[in-house]
PDB file of C-alpha atoms in Angstrom:
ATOM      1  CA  UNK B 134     -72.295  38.495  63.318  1.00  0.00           C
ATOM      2  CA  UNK B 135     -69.989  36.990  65.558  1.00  0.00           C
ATOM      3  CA  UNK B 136     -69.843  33.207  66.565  1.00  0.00           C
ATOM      4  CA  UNK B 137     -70.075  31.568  70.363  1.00  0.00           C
ATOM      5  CA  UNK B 138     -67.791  28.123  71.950  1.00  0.00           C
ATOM      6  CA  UNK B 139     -69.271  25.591  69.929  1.00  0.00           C
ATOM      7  CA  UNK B 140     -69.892  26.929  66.159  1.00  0.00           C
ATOM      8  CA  UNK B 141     -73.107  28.372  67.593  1.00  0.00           C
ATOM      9  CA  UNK B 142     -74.204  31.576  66.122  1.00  0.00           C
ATOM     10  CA  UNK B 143     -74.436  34.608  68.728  1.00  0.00           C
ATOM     11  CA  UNK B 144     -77.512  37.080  68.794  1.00  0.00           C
ATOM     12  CA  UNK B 145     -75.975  39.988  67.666  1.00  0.00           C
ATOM     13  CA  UNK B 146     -75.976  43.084  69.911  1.00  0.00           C
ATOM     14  CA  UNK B 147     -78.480  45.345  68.513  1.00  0.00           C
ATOM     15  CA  UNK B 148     -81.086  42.399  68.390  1.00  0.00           C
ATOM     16  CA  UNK B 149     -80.751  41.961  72.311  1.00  0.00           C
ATOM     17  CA  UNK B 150     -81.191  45.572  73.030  1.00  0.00           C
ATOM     18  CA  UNK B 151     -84.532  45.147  71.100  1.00  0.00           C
ATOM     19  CA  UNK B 152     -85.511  42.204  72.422  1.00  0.00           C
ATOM     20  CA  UNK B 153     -85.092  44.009  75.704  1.00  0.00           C
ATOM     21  CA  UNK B 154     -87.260  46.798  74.381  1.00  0.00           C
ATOM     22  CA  UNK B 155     -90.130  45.107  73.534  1.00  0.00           C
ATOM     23  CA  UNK B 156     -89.830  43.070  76.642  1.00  0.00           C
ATOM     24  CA  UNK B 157     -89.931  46.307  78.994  1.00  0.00           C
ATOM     25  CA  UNK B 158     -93.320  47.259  76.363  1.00  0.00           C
ATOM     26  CA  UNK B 159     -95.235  43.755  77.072  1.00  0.00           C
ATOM     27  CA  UNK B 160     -93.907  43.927  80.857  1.00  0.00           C
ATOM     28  CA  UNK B 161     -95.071  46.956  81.423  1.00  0.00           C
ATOM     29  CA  UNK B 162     -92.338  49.185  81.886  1.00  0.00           C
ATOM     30  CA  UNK B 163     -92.518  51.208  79.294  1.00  0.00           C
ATOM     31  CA  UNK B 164     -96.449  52.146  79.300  1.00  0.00           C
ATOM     32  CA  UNK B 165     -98.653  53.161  76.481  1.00  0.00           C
ATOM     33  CA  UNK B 166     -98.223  56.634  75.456  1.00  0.00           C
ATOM     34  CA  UNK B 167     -94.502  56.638  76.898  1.00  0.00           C
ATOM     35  CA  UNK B 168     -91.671  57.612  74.415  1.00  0.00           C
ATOM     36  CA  UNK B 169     -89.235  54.661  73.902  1.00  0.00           C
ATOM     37  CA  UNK B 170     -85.804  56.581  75.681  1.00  0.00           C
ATOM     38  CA  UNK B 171     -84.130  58.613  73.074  1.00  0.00           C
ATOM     39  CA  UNK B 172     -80.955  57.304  70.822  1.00  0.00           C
ATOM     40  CA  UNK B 173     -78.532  58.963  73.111  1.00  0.00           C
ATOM     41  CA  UNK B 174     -80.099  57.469  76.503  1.00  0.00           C
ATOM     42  CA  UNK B 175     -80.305  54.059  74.558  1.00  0.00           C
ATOM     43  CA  UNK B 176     -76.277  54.979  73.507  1.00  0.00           C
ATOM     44  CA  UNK B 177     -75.202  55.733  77.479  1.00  0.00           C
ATOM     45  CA  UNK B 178     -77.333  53.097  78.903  1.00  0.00           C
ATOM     46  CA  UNK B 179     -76.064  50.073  76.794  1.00  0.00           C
ATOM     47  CA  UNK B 180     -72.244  51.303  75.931  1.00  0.00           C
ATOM     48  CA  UNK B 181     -73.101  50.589  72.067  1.00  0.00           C
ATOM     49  CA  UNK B 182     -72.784  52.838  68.805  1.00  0.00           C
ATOM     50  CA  UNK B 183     -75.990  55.204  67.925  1.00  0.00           C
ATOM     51  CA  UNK B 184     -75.406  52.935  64.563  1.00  0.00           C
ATOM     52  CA  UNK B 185     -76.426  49.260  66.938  1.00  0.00           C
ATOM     53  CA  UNK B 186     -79.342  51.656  68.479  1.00  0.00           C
ATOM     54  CA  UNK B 187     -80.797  52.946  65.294  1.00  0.00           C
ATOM     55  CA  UNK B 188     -80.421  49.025  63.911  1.00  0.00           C
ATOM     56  CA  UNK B 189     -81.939  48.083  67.088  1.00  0.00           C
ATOM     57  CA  UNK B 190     -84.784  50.055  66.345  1.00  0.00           C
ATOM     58  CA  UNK B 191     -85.691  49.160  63.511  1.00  0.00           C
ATOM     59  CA  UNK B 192     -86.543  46.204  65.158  1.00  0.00           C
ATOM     60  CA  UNK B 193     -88.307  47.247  67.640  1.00  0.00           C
ATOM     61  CA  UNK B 194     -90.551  49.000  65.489  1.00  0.00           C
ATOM     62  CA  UNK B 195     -91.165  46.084  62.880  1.00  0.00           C
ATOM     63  CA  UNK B 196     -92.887  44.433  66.652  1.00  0.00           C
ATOM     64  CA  UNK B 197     -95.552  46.891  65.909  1.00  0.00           C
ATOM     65  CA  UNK B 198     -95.359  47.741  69.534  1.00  0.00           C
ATOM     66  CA  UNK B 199     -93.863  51.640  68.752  1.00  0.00           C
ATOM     67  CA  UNK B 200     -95.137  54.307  66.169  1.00  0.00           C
ATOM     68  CA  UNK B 201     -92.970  56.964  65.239  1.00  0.00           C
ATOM     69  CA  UNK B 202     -94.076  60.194  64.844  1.00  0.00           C
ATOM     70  CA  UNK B 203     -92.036  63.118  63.113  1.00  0.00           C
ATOM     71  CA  UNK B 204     -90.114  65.288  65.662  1.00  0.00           C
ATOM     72  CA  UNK B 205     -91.171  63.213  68.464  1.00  0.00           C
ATOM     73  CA  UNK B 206     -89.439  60.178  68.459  1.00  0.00           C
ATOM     74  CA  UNK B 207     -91.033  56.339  69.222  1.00  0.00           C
ATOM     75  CA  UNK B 208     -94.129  56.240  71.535  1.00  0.00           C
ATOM     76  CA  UNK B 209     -95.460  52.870  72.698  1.00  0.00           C
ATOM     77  CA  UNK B 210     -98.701  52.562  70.889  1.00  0.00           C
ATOM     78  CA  UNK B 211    -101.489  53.237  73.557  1.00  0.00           C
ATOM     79  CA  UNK B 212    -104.155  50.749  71.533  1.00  0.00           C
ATOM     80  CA  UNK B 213    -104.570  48.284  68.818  1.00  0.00           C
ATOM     81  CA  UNK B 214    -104.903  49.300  65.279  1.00  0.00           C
ATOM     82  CA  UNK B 215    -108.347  49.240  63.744  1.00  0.00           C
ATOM     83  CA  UNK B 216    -108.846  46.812  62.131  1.00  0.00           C
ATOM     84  CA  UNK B 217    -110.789  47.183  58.515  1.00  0.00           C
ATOM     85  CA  UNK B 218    -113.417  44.291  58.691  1.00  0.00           C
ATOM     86  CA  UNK B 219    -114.052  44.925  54.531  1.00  0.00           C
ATOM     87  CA  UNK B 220    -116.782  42.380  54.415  1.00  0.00           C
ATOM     88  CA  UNK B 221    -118.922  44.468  57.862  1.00  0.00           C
ATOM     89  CA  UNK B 222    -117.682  48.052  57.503  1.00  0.00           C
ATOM     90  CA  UNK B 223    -120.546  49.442  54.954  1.00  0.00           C
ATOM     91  CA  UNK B 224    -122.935  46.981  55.952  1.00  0.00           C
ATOM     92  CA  UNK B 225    -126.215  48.974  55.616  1.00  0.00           C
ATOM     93  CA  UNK B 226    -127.506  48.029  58.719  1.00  0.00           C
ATOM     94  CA  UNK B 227    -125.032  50.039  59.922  1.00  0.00           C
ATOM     95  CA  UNK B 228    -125.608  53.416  58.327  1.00  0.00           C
ATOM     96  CA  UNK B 229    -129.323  52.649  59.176  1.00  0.00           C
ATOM     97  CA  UNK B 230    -128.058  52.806  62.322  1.00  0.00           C
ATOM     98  CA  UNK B 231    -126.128  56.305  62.191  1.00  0.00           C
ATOM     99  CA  UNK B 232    -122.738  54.687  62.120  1.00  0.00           C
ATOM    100  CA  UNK B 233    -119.782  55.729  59.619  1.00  0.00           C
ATOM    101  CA  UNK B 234    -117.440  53.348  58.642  1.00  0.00           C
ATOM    102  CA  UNK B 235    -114.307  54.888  60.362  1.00  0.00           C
ATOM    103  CA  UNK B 236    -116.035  56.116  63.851  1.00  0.00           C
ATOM    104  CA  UNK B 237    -117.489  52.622  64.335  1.00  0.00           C
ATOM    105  CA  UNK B 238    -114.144  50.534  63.666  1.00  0.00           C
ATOM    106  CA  UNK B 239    -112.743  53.034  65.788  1.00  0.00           C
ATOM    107  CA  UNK B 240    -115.011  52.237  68.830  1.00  0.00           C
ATOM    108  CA  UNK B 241    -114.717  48.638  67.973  1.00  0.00           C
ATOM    109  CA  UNK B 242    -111.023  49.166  68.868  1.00  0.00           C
ATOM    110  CA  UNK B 243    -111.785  51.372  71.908  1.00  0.00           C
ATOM    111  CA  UNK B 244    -110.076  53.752  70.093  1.00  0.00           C
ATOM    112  CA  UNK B 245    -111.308  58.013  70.364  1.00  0.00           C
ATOM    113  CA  UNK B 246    -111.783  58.505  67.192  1.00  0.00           C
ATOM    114  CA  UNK B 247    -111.931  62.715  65.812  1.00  0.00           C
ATOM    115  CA  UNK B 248    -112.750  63.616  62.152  1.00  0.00           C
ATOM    116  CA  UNK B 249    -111.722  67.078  60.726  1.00  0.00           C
ATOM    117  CA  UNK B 250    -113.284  68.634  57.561  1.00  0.00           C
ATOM    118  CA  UNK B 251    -110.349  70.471  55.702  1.00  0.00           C
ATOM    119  CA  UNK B 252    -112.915  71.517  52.593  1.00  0.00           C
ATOM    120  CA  UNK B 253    -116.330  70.670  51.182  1.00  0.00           C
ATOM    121  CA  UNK B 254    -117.115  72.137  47.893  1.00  0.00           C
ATOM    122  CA  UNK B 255    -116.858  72.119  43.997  1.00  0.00           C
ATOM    123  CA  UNK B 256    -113.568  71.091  42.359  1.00  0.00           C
ATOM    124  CA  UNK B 257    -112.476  70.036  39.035  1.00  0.00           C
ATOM    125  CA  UNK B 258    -112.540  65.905  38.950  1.00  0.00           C
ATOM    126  CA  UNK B 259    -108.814  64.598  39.019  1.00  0.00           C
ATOM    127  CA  UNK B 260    -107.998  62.645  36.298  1.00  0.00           C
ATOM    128  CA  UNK B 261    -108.424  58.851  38.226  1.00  0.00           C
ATOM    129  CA  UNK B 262    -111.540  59.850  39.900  1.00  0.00           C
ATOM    130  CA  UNK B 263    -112.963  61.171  37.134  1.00  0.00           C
ATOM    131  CA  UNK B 264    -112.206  58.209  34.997  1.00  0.00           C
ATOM    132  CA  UNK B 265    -113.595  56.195  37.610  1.00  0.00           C
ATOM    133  CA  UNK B 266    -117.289  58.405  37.937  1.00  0.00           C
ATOM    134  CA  UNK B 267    -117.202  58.043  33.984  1.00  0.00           C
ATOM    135  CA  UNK B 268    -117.056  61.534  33.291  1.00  0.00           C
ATOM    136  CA  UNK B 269    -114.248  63.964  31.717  1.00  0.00           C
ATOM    137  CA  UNK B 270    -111.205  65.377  33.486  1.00  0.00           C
ATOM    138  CA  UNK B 271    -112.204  68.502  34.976  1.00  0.00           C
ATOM    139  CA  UNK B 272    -115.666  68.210  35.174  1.00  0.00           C
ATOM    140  CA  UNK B 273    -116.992  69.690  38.568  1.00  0.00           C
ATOM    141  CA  UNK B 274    -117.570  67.412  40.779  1.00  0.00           C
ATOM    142  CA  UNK B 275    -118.315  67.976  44.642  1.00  0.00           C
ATOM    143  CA  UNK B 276    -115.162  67.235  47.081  1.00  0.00           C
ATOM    144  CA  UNK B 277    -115.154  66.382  50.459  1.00  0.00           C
ATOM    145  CA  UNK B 278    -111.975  66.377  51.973  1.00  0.00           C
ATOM    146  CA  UNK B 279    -111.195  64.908  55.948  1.00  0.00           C
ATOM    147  CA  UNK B 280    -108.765  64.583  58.471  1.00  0.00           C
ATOM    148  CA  UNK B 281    -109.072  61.480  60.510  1.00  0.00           C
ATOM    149  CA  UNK B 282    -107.611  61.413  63.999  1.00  0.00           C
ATOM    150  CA  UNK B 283    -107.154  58.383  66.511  1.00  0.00           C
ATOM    151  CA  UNK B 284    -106.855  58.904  70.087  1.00  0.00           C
ATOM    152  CA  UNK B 285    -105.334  62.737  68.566  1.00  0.00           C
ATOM    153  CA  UNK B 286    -103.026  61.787  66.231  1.00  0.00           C
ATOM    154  CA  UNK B 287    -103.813  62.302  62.701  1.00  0.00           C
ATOM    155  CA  UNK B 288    -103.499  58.679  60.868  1.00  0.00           C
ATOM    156  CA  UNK B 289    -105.780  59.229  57.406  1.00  0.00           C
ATOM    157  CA  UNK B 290    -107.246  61.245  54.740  1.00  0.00           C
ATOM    158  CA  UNK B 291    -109.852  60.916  52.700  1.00  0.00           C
ATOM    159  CA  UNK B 292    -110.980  63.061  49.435  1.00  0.00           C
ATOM    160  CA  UNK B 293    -114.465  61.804  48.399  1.00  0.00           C
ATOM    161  CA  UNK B 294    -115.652  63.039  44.673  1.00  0.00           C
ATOM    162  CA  UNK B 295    -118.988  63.058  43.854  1.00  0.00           C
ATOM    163  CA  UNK B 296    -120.735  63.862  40.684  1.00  0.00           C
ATOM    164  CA  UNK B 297    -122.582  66.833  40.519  1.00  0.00           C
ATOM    165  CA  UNK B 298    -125.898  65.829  39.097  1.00  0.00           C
ATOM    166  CA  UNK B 299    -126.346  63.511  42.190  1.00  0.00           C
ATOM    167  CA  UNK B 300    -125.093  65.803  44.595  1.00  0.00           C
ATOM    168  CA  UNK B 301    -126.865  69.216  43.902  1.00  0.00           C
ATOM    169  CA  UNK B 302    -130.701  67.853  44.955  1.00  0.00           C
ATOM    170  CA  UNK B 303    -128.927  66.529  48.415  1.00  0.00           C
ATOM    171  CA  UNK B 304    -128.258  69.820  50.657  1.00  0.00           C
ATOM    172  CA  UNK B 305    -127.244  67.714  53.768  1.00  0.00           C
ATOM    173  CA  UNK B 306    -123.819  66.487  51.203  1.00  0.00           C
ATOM    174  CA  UNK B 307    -122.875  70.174  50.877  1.00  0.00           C
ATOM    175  CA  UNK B 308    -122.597  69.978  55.284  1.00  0.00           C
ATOM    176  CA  UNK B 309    -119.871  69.518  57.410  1.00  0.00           C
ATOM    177  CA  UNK B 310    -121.757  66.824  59.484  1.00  0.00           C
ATOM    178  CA  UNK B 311    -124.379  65.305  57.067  1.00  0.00           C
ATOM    179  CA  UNK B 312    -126.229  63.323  59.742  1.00  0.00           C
ATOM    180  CA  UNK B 313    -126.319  59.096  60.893  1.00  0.00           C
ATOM    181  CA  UNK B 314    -124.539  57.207  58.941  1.00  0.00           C
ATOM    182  CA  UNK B 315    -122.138  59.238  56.708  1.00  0.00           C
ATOM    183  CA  UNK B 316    -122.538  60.665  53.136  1.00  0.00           C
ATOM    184  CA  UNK B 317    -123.384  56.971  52.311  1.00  0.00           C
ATOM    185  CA  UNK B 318    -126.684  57.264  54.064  1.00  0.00           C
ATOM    186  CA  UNK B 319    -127.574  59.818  52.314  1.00  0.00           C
ATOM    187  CA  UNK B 320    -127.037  58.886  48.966  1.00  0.00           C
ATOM    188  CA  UNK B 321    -129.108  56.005  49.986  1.00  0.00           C
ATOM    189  CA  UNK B 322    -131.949  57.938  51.287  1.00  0.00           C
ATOM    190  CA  UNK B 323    -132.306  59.604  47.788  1.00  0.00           C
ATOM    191  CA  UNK B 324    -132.472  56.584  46.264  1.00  0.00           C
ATOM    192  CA  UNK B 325    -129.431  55.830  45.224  1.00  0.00           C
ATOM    193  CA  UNK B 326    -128.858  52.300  46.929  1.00  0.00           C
ATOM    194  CA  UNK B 327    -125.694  50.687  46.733  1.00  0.00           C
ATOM    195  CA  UNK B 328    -124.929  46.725  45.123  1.00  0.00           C
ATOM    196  CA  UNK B 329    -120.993  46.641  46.287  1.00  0.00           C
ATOM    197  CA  UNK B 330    -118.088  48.923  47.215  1.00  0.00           C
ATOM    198  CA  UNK B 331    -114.749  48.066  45.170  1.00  0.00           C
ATOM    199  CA  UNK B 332    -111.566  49.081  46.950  1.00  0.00           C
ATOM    200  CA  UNK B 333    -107.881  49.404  45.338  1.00  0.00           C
ATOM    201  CA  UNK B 334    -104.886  49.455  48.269  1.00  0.00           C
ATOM    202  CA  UNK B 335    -101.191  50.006  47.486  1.00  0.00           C
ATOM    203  CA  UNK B 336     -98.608  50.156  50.018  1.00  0.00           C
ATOM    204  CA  UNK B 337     -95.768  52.825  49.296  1.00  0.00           C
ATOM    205  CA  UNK B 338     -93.225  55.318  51.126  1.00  0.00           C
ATOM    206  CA  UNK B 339     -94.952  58.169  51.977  1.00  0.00           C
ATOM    207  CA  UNK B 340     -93.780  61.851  50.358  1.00  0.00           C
ATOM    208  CA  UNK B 341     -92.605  64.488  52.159  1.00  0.00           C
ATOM    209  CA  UNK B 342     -95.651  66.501  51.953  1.00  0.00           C
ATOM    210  CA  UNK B 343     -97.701  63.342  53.303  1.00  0.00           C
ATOM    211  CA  UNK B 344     -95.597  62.277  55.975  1.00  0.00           C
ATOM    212  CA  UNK B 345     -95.897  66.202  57.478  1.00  0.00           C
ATOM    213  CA  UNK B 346     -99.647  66.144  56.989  1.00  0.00           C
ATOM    214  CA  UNK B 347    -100.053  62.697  59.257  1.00  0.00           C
ATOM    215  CA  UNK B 348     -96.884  63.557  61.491  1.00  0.00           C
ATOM    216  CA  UNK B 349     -94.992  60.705  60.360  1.00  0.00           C
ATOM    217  CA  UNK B 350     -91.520  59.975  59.789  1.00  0.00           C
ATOM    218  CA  UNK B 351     -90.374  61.045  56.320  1.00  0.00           C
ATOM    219  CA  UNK B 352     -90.785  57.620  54.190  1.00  0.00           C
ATOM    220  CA  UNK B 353     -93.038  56.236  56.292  1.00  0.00           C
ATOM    221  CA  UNK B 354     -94.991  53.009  54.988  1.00  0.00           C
ATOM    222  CA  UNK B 355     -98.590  54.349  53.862  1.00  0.00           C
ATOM    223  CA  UNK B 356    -101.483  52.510  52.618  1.00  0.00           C
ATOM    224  CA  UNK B 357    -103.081  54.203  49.579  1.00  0.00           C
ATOM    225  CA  UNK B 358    -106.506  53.259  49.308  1.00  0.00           C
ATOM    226  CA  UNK B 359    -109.208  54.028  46.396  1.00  0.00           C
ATOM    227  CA  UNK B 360    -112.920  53.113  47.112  1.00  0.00           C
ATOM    228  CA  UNK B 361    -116.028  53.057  44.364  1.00  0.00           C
ATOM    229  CA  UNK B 362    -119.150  53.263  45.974  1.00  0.00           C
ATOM    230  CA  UNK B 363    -121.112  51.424  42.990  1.00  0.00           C
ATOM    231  CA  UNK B 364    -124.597  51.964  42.813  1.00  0.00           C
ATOM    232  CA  UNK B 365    -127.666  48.711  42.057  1.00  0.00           C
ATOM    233  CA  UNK B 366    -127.990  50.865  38.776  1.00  0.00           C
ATOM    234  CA  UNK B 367    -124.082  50.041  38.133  1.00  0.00           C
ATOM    235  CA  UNK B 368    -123.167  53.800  38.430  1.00  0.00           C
ATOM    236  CA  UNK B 369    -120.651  54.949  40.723  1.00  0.00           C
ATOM    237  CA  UNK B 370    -121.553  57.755  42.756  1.00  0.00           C
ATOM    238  CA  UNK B 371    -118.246  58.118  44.761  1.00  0.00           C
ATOM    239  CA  UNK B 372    -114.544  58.313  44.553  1.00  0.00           C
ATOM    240  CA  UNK B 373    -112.608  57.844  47.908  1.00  0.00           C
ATOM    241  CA  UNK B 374    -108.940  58.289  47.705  1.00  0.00           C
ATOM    242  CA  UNK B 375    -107.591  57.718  51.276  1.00  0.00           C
ATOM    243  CA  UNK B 376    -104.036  57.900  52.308  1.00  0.00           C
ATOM    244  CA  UNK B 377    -103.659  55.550  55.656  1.00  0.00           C
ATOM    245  CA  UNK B 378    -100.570  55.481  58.234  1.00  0.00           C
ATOM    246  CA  UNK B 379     -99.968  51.989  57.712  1.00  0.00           C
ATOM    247  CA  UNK B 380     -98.854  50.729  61.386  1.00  0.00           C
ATOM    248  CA  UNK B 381    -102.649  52.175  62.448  1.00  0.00           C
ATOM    249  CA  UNK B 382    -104.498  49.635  60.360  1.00  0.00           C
ATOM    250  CA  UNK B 383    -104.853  46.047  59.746  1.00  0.00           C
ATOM    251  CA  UNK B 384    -107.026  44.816  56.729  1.00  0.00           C
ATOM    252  CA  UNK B 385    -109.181  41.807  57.321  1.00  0.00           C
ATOM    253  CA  UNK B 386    -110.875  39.996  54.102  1.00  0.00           C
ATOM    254  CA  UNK B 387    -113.472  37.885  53.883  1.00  0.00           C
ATOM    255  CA  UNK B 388    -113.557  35.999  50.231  1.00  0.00           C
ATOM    256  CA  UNK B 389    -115.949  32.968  49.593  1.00  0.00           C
ATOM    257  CA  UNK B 390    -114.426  30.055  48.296  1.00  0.00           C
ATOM    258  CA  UNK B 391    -117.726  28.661  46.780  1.00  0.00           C
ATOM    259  CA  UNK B 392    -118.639  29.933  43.583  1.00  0.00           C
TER     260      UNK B 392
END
């Protein structure tokens, strides 16, 4: 970093080409859904290194204004992320009122929100879900496995494990769509009616294998995300392990401070 007349610090190079970057996004110049130009336009148009455009871009990204997706490049993000609200999202009057978790946040956002079912059927319980249902590795549970897309790109998935005692009097669990209100209505309407839903998040690179499954660069920062659906009985009924895109969500928390 050099210095300027005076002692004063100067901005170095590759933080005024981002600077410029994110002004173009907020001004307009660069629209949603536009790729940011490519490392060797950036190169040409501001006589640098591809080494000050790559550092440059890394800024430009950490603005949260860009996502990149594998083999595309950076695309100015098109909407805001959606935004978990953990103390609304399973509120019940919501599933009373046909509306899953993810496809209401999503509309909240006035996001287009798309949700693919890779498999539904038995599977052996993996070892952390099945310690968390209480039962034995490899006891057969029922799986439900999605693909969750926003605005078409794919940005989560979810593998929910369900025990098989509870699941085998409930056809409409065994379905692709099972009606209003998700797998969580449901359960509910058989009586099993739920006291709280604990959730486990861990930020982490993503593998190679995950960043091709949500098209994202290979490391990309991931939220990993385990939910217990806990029942008034103090069973739990559900295992969700979901694997997020992390620059597509923001987590909001609610925690009393009375006791």
């Amino acid at each position: 970093m050099g210095t300027a007349v005076g002692g004063e610090r100067s901005v170095p190079r590759y933080v005024q080409i981002a600077e410029e970057i994110v002004q173009q996004i907020r001004a307009g110049v660069l629209k949603p859904g536009e790729m940011v130009p490519s490392e060797s336009e950036l190169v040409d148009r501001y006589n640098v290194s591809g080494g000050t455009i790559r550092k440059a871009m890394v800024e430009v990204r950490a603005s949260g204004l860009v996502e990149t997706r594998h083999g595309k490049g950076s695309i100015v993000k098109d909407r805001p992320p959606v935004r978990h609200r953990s103390s609304d999202r399973f509120r019940r009057t919501l599933r009373q009122g046909g509306q899953a978790a993810y496809l209401a946040e999503s509309a909240q956002s006035g996001a287009t929100a798309k949700v693919s079912v890779l498999y539904i059927g038995p599977m052996e319980a993996p070892e952390d879900a099945a310690r968390r249902l209480g039962v034995s590795a490899g006891t057969q549970v029922l799986a439900r496995r999605r693909l969750y897309f926003r605005n078409g790109t794919p940005v989560e998935t979810a593998s929910s494990y369900l025990p098989w005692d509870v699941v085998k009097e409930i056809p409409e669990l065994f379905a692709e769509n099972p009606g209003g209100g998700g797998i969580y209505a449901r359960l509910e309407d058989h009586g099993h009616e739920f006291a709280e839903f604990v959730e486990t998040l861990q930020a982490r690179p993503a593998s190679k294998a995950e960043s091709s499954e949500l098209a994202l660069s290979p490391g990309a920062p991931v939220v990993h995300l385990v939910r217990e659906a806990r029942t008034t009985e103090g069973r739990v009924v559900e295992v969700c392990d979901t694997l997020m895109a992390a620059d597509q969500f923001v987590f909001e928390y609610r925690i009393p401070a009375a006791d």
